[in-house]
């Protein structure tokens, strides 16, 4: 008997039944095909302005830093300033995202693509942000290599205010909506709240474990051309 | 017993009966003053909790049956102990889950069984007592009473009405004292450590008196305190509320 | 780890005398519990979320076969492979064969309790592979060749000096005179040393806190980023999980995640919560080529529908462990099992058999704090009691204990005789302790008077005095 049959058989035996009845089965299938949200905390449910305020507050609590920009065009300047202020040189590896590729990177040494481990700084575009906890949703894909989220020491993430929502459930809903198939999940959906940390040495909190040492968020609030 | 008086069966509990009868007398006094007529069945010894927690369900059931038979006649059953009251109220129905007849009787008994302070406060609506004690005191929340019966506000409300008594909260008032019934015998080293932590926490309040609602916990704490040479007084809250502190020295202390 | 639960009493004795351990446990007692309280205070919906979390798990367990099959289909549809392992032997073989098939030499590991349960490192080493723990705590204990003492903070029993010692002993290529005084120094060193390993690894093994049936995703909850590096860089990602970790939908998973981090460390969200679905697609610039999920049973299917069924709700947050006065006194190694504390005292007998671990369900005061803090409201004391019942009925119970209980029951069921004899005994004891109010030693050896005075009885029993008073009887 295969382990699969053994395990499923044992489960059914323990539950005192055979395989599921047709009706039961259908209601469960529906539960999966039409997922419903459970209780969502009220915390993230304010106006967009309140959500931005909450997001910034929560992100800072988990030791991310946040700069607020008026438009995407301001990103290269903001990145250059961040690197200068923190003594991080002028090189940065960037996700090949159309919103980032076409900006004016003339002041910095840039390259695009995944990280192989030699990059001090990395820049990506967030899929979404969640006000409830100050978290970022980063989804893997051609435009957003996962390695850029974990290998560079310094992680800079652009988040458009339009992509900021109140809760996690809104992000799942958007993923389902925007995909054409049942396979709407990216290979990796990384929820990120702050830079990496550990308390494994005498329960002392230390930032910068194996993932990024710093997380800087560029929150773009008015997604349009300058001026 | 007059018409208005509540007919209460006192479940003495083995520890109170054997070691500190004053607690039961205090309980009787408090309830009589609040309009109850107290009856004490002779045919009672143990609620069955030691057997139940040891996994000896047969003996636990036998003891529970005796309690049910003896006490189901009353309007109320009151015990000066959170753990014994919880045994009857919460666990008797569990014990008899598979015996329909006994289950009904257990459930009926369960609904009218109360720990003393809960009975005074929530059923008799007593919110103050005529008692005086010029002391600072801190209250230890026994685990069963706290977590199985929700006893938290009641003792504090009643103590606040004791003249001259100043109540100070211990930081870890809700942490276990380490007694755990047979645990303190089976794992005495660990139990001592936990008891020490409790003693340290209680002493940190600077209170002169430690109070609680469960004699097992109190004997455990008092026994450790005197062994450590501490002079803090340990008493059952009923003694204080009934103004009977003069009748018996603090637990584990002499007449001094 | 070899089960050492039968030595609990000895282990506990040692633990109580271990000053370093006691210092660490002190910190634990005031650390996580306070943080959890703070997180709860901030979220008014916390109690309702706990109820929903419990209900989601209950529902899933009732239909576990269905959800596991759905999960499997989705994993396969998204390009992954599912392997079913009935026991540890099965699981180890599966993992090794996956590694062998790709000619793996080094294997990085994110923290996985299922991996510990399988003692997978030991097995892979036997087979000539090099498994490298990457979670800092797990890395440290791997260097020290000891088991974890806590399910989310494996090295919580250690002091900084232990870590320094382990690093100096192992990282011999680094300058001997380097400064490792500060915890930061140790962290930087670990980061540097392990970064090379992450990149060189052929296979990455992680655990999974949850498996999502709707999407075929596995979820890890970490703070260090090691789990993500482990699963993203190598060619092959193996997920080790167990049957009860499946949940229906992303939304259900999120409800559980909301109570998980808060109950564990008081965090609103762990730094990295990652949902992995399948291997890299055609357009993915990075990620593993292969995605394998190994689903372990190892006795869990037997727990379903029986006394310890509710234990399967556990989401491995460690709240019960952090709040347990017994764990806080003796630490995790005393339990001799990779699952310590309250949850371990229920789970270990279920996985290993009661005979080998019967001390664990007894090593509890039944204070109920564990149940109070469990995010999915598992009635742990009830299940400890059910193990005690099984032990009482099937053995092993020390003869003395059985005799003592029988003796007590005999008297308690004969109230007339009991009251007569008790009357004399209490008067004798009352007399013995009349001056000081207590008795320092009792004729029979017992655990009480070793460390405590025994409060003297007042003298006559209450029943005697009530009779003398003419108090109302039935």
CSV table of N, CA and C in Angstrom, one decimal, chain A residues 143-220:
chain,number,residue,atom,x,y,z
A,143,UNK,N,9.7,40.8,-13.6
A,143,UNK,CA,10.0,42.2,-13.2
A,143,UNK,C,10.5,42.3,-11.8
A,144,UNK,N,10.5,41.2,-11.0
A,144,UNK,CA,10.8,41.3,-9.6
A,144,UNK,C,11.5,40.1,-9.1
A,145,UNK,N,12.8,40.0,-9.3
A,145,UNK,CA,13.5,38.8,-8.9
A,145,UNK,C,13.5,38.8,-7.3
A,146,UNK,N,13.3,37.6,-6.8
A,146,UNK,CA,13.3,37.4,-5.4
A,146,UNK,C,14.6,37.6,-4.7
A,147,UNK,N,15.7,37.3,-5.4
A,147,UNK,CA,17.0,37.4,-4.8
A,147,UNK,C,17.3,38.9,-4.5
A,148,UNK,N,16.7,39.8,-5.2
A,148,UNK,CA,16.9,41.2,-4.8
A,148,UNK,C,16.4,41.6,-3.5
A,149,UNK,N,15.4,40.8,-3.0
A,149,UNK,CA,14.8,41.0,-1.7
A,149,UNK,C,15.7,40.5,-0.5
A,150,UNK,N,16.6,39.6,-0.8
A,150,UNK,CA,17.3,38.9,0.3
A,150,UNK,C,18.8,39.0,0.3
A,151,UNK,N,19.4,39.1,-0.9
A,151,UNK,CA,20.8,39.1,-1.0
A,151,UNK,C,21.5,40.5,-0.7
A,152,UNK,N,21.0,41.5,-1.3
A,152,UNK,CA,21.7,42.8,-1.0
A,152,UNK,C,21.6,43.2,0.5
A,153,UNK,N,22.7,43.8,1.0
A,153,UNK,CA,22.7,44.3,2.3
A,153,UNK,C,21.6,45.3,2.6
A,154,UNK,N,21.4,46.2,1.6
A,154,UNK,CA,20.4,47.3,1.7
A,154,UNK,C,19.3,47.2,0.7
A,155,UNK,N,18.1,47.1,1.2
A,155,UNK,CA,16.9,46.8,0.4
A,155,UNK,C,16.1,48.1,0.3
A,156,UNK,N,15.9,48.6,-0.9
A,156,UNK,CA,15.1,49.8,-1.1
A,156,UNK,C,13.9,49.3,-1.9
A,157,UNK,N,12.7,49.7,-1.4
A,157,UNK,CA,11.5,49.3,-2.1
A,157,UNK,C,10.6,50.5,-2.4
A,158,UNK,N,10.2,50.5,-3.7
A,158,UNK,CA,9.2,51.6,-4.1
A,158,UNK,C,7.8,51.1,-3.9
A,159,UNK,N,7.0,51.8,-3.2
A,159,UNK,CA,5.6,51.4,-3.0
A,159,UNK,C,4.7,52.6,-3.5
A,160,UNK,N,3.9,52.4,-4.4
A,160,UNK,CA,3.0,53.4,-4.9
A,160,UNK,C,1.8,53.5,-3.9
A,161,UNK,N,1.4,54.6,-3.5
A,161,UNK,CA,0.3,54.8,-2.6
A,161,UNK,C,-1.0,54.1,-3.1
A,162,UNK,N,-1.1,54.1,-4.4
A,162,UNK,CA,-2.3,53.4,-5.0
A,162,UNK,C,-2.3,52.0,-4.7
A,163,UNK,N,-1.1,51.4,-4.5
A,163,UNK,CA,-1.0,50.0,-4.2
A,163,UNK,C,-1.1,49.7,-2.7
A,164,UNK,N,-1.3,50.7,-1.9
A,164,UNK,CA,-1.4,50.5,-0.4
A,164,UNK,C,-2.8,50.2,-0.1
A,165,UNK,N,-3.0,49.1,0.6
A,165,UNK,CA,-4.4,48.7,1.1
A,165,UNK,C,-4.4,48.6,2.6
A,166,UNK,N,-5.6,48.3,3.1
A,166,UNK,CA,-5.7,48.2,4.5
A,166,UNK,C,-5.2,46.9,5.1
A,167,UNK,N,-5.5,45.8,4.4
A,167,UNK,CA,-5.3,44.5,5.0
A,167,UNK,C,-4.8,43.5,4.0
A,168,UNK,N,-4.3,42.4,4.5
A,168,UNK,CA,-3.8,41.3,3.6
A,168,UNK,C,-4.8,40.8,2.6
A,169,UNK,N,-6.0,40.7,3.1
A,169,UNK,CA,-7.1,40.1,2.3
A,169,UNK,C,-7.3,40.9,1.0
A,170,UNK,N,-7.1,42.2,1.0
A,170,UNK,CA,-7.2,43.0,-0.2
A,170,UNK,C,-6.2,42.7,-1.2
A,171,UNK,N,-5.0,42.3,-0.8
A,171,UNK,CA,-3.9,41.9,-1.7
A,171,UNK,C,-4.3,40.6,-2.4
A,172,UNK,N,-4.8,39.6,-1.6
A,172,UNK,CA,-5.2,38.3,-2.2
A,172,UNK,C,-6.2,38.6,-3.2
A,173,UNK,N,-7.2,39.4,-2.9
A,173,UNK,CA,-8.3,39.7,-3.8
A,173,UNK,C,-7.8,40.2,-5.1
A,174,UNK,N,-6.8,41.1,-5.0
A,174,UNK,CA,-6.2,41.8,-6.2
A,174,UNK,C,-5.4,40.7,-7.0
A,175,UNK,N,-4.7,39.9,-6.3
A,175,UNK,CA,-3.9,38.8,-7.1
A,175,UNK,C,-4.9,38.0,-7.9
A,176,UNK,N,-6.0,37.6,-7.3
A,176,UNK,CA,-7.0,36.8,-8.0
A,176,UNK,C,-7.6,37.5,-9.1
A,177,UNK,N,-7.9,38.8,-8.9
A,177,UNK,CA,-8.6,39.6,-9.9
A,177,UNK,C,-7.7,39.8,-11.1
A,178,UNK,N,-6.4,40.1,-10.9
A,178,UNK,CA,-5.5,40.5,-12.0
A,178,UNK,C,-5.0,39.3,-12.8
A,179,UNK,N,-5.2,38.1,-12.2
A,179,UNK,CA,-4.7,37.0,-13.0
A,179,UNK,C,-5.8,36.4,-13.8
A,180,UNK,N,-5.4,35.8,-14.9
A,180,UNK,CA,-6.4,35.2,-15.8
A,180,UNK,C,-6.6,33.7,-15.4
A,181,UNK,N,-5.8,33.2,-14.6
A,181,UNK,CA,-5.9,31.8,-14.4
A,181,UNK,C,-6.1,31.4,-12.9
A,182,UNK,N,-6.3,30.1,-12.7
A,182,UNK,CA,-6.4,29.6,-11.3
A,182,UNK,C,-5.1,29.7,-10.6
A,183,UNK,N,-4.0,29.7,-11.4
A,183,UNK,CA,-2.7,29.8,-10.9
A,183,UNK,C,-2.3,31.3,-10.7
A,184,UNK,N,-3.0,32.0,-9.8
A,184,UNK,CA,-2.7,33.4,-9.7
A,184,UNK,C,-1.5,33.7,-8.7
A,185,UNK,N,-1.1,32.7,-8.0
A,185,UNK,CA,0.0,32.9,-7.0
A,185,UNK,C,1.3,33.0,-7.7
A,186,UNK,N,2.1,34.0,-7.4
A,186,UNK,CA,3.5,34.0,-7.9
A,186,UNK,C,4.3,32.9,-7.3
A,187,UNK,N,5.5,32.5,-7.8
A,187,UNK,CA,6.2,31.5,-7.2
A,187,UNK,C,6.5,31.8,-5.7
A,188,UNK,N,6.8,33.1,-5.5
A,188,UNK,CA,7.1,33.5,-4.1
A,188,UNK,C,6.3,34.8,-3.8
A,189,UNK,N,5.5,34.8,-2.8
A,189,UNK,CA,4.9,36.0,-2.3
A,189,UNK,C,5.6,36.3,-0.9
A,190,UNK,N,6.4,37.3,-0.9
A,190,UNK,CA,7.1,37.7,0.3
A,190,UNK,C,6.4,38.8,1.0
A,191,UNK,N,5.9,38.5,2.2
A,191,UNK,CA,5.4,39.6,3.0
A,191,UNK,C,6.6,40.1,3.9
A,192,UNK,N,7.0,41.3,3.8
A,192,UNK,CA,8.2,41.8,4.4
A,192,UNK,C,7.8,43.0,5.4
A,193,UNK,N,8.2,42.8,6.7
A,193,UNK,CA,8.0,43.9,7.7
A,193,UNK,C,9.3,44.2,8.3
A,194,UNK,N,10.0,45.2,7.7
A,194,UNK,CA,11.2,45.7,8.3
A,194,UNK,C,12.4,44.9,7.8
A,195,UNK,N,13.6,45.3,8.3
A,195,UNK,CA,14.8,44.6,7.9
A,195,UNK,C,15.0,43.3,8.7
A,196,UNK,N,15.9,42.4,8.3
A,196,UNK,CA,16.0,41.1,8.9
A,196,UNK,C,16.5,41.3,10.4
A,197,UNK,N,16.2,40.3,11.2
A,197,UNK,CA,16.5,40.5,12.6
A,197,UNK,C,16.6,39.1,13.3
A,198,UNK,N,17.3,39.0,14.4
A,198,UNK,CA,17.3,37.8,15.2
A,198,UNK,C,17.3,38.2,16.7
A,199,UNK,N,16.8,37.3,17.6
A,199,UNK,CA,17.0,37.5,19.0
A,199,UNK,C,17.6,36.2,19.6
A,200,UNK,N,18.3,35.5,18.7
A,200,UNK,CA,18.8,34.2,19.1
A,200,UNK,C,20.0,34.2,20.1
A,201,UNK,N,20.6,35.4,20.2
A,201,UNK,CA,21.7,35.4,21.2
A,201,UNK,C,21.3,36.2,22.4
A,202,UNK,N,21.1,35.4,23.5
A,202,UNK,CA,20.6,35.9,24.8
A,202,UNK,C,19.4,36.8,24.6
A,203,UNK,N,18.5,36.5,23.7
A,203,UNK,CA,17.2,37.2,23.5
A,203,UNK,C,17.4,38.7,23.3
A,204,UNK,N,18.6,39.0,22.8
A,204,UNK,CA,18.9,40.4,22.5
A,204,UNK,C,18.5,40.7,21.0
A,205,UNK,N,17.7,41.7,20.8
A,205,UNK,CA,17.3,42.0,19.4
A,205,UNK,C,18.4,42.6,18.6
A,206,UNK,N,18.7,42.0,17.5
A,206,UNK,CA,19.8,42.5,16.6
A,206,UNK,C,19.2,42.6,15.2
A,207,UNK,N,19.5,43.7,14.5
A,207,UNK,CA,19.0,43.9,13.2
A,207,UNK,C,20.1,43.4,12.2
A,208,UNK,N,19.7,42.9,11.0
A,208,UNK,CA,20.6,42.5,10.0
A,208,UNK,C,21.1,41.1,10.3
A,209,UNK,N,20.2,40.1,10.1
A,209,UNK,CA,20.6,38.7,10.3
A,209,UNK,C,21.2,38.2,9.0
A,210,UNK,N,20.4,37.4,8.3
A,210,UNK,CA,20.9,36.9,7.0
A,210,UNK,C,20.3,37.7,5.8
A,211,UNK,N,19.1,38.3,6.0
A,211,UNK,CA,18.5,39.1,4.9
A,211,UNK,C,19.1,40.5,5.0
A,212,UNK,N,18.4,41.4,4.4
A,212,UNK,CA,18.9,42.8,4.4
A,212,UNK,C,19.1,43.4,5.8
A,213,UNK,N,20.1,44.3,5.9
A,213,UNK,CA,20.4,44.9,7.1
A,213,UNK,C,19.5,46.2,7.3
A,214,UNK,N,19.2,46.7,6.1
A,214,UNK,CA,18.4,47.9,6.1
A,214,UNK,C,17.2,47.8,5.1
A,215,UNK,N,16.1,48.3,5.5
A,215,UNK,CA,14.9,48.4,4.6
A,215,UNK,C,14.5,49.8,4.5
A,216,UNK,N,14.6,50.4,3.2
A,216,UNK,CA,14.1,51.7,3.0
A,216,UNK,C,13.0,51.7,2.1
A,217,UNK,N,11.9,52.4,2.4
A,217,UNK,CA,10.7,52.4,1.6
A,217,UNK,C,10.5,53.8,1.0
A,218,UNK,N,10.3,53.8,-0.3
A,218,UNK,CA,10.0,55.0,-1.0
A,218,UNK,C,8.6,55.0,-1.4
A,219,UNK,N,7.8,55.8,-0.6
A,219,UNK,CA,6.4,55.8,-0.8
A,219,UNK,C,6.0,56.9,-1.7
A,220,UNK,N,5.5,56.5,-2.9
A,220,UNK,CA,5.2,57.5,-4.0
A,220,UNK,C,3.7,57.8,-3.9
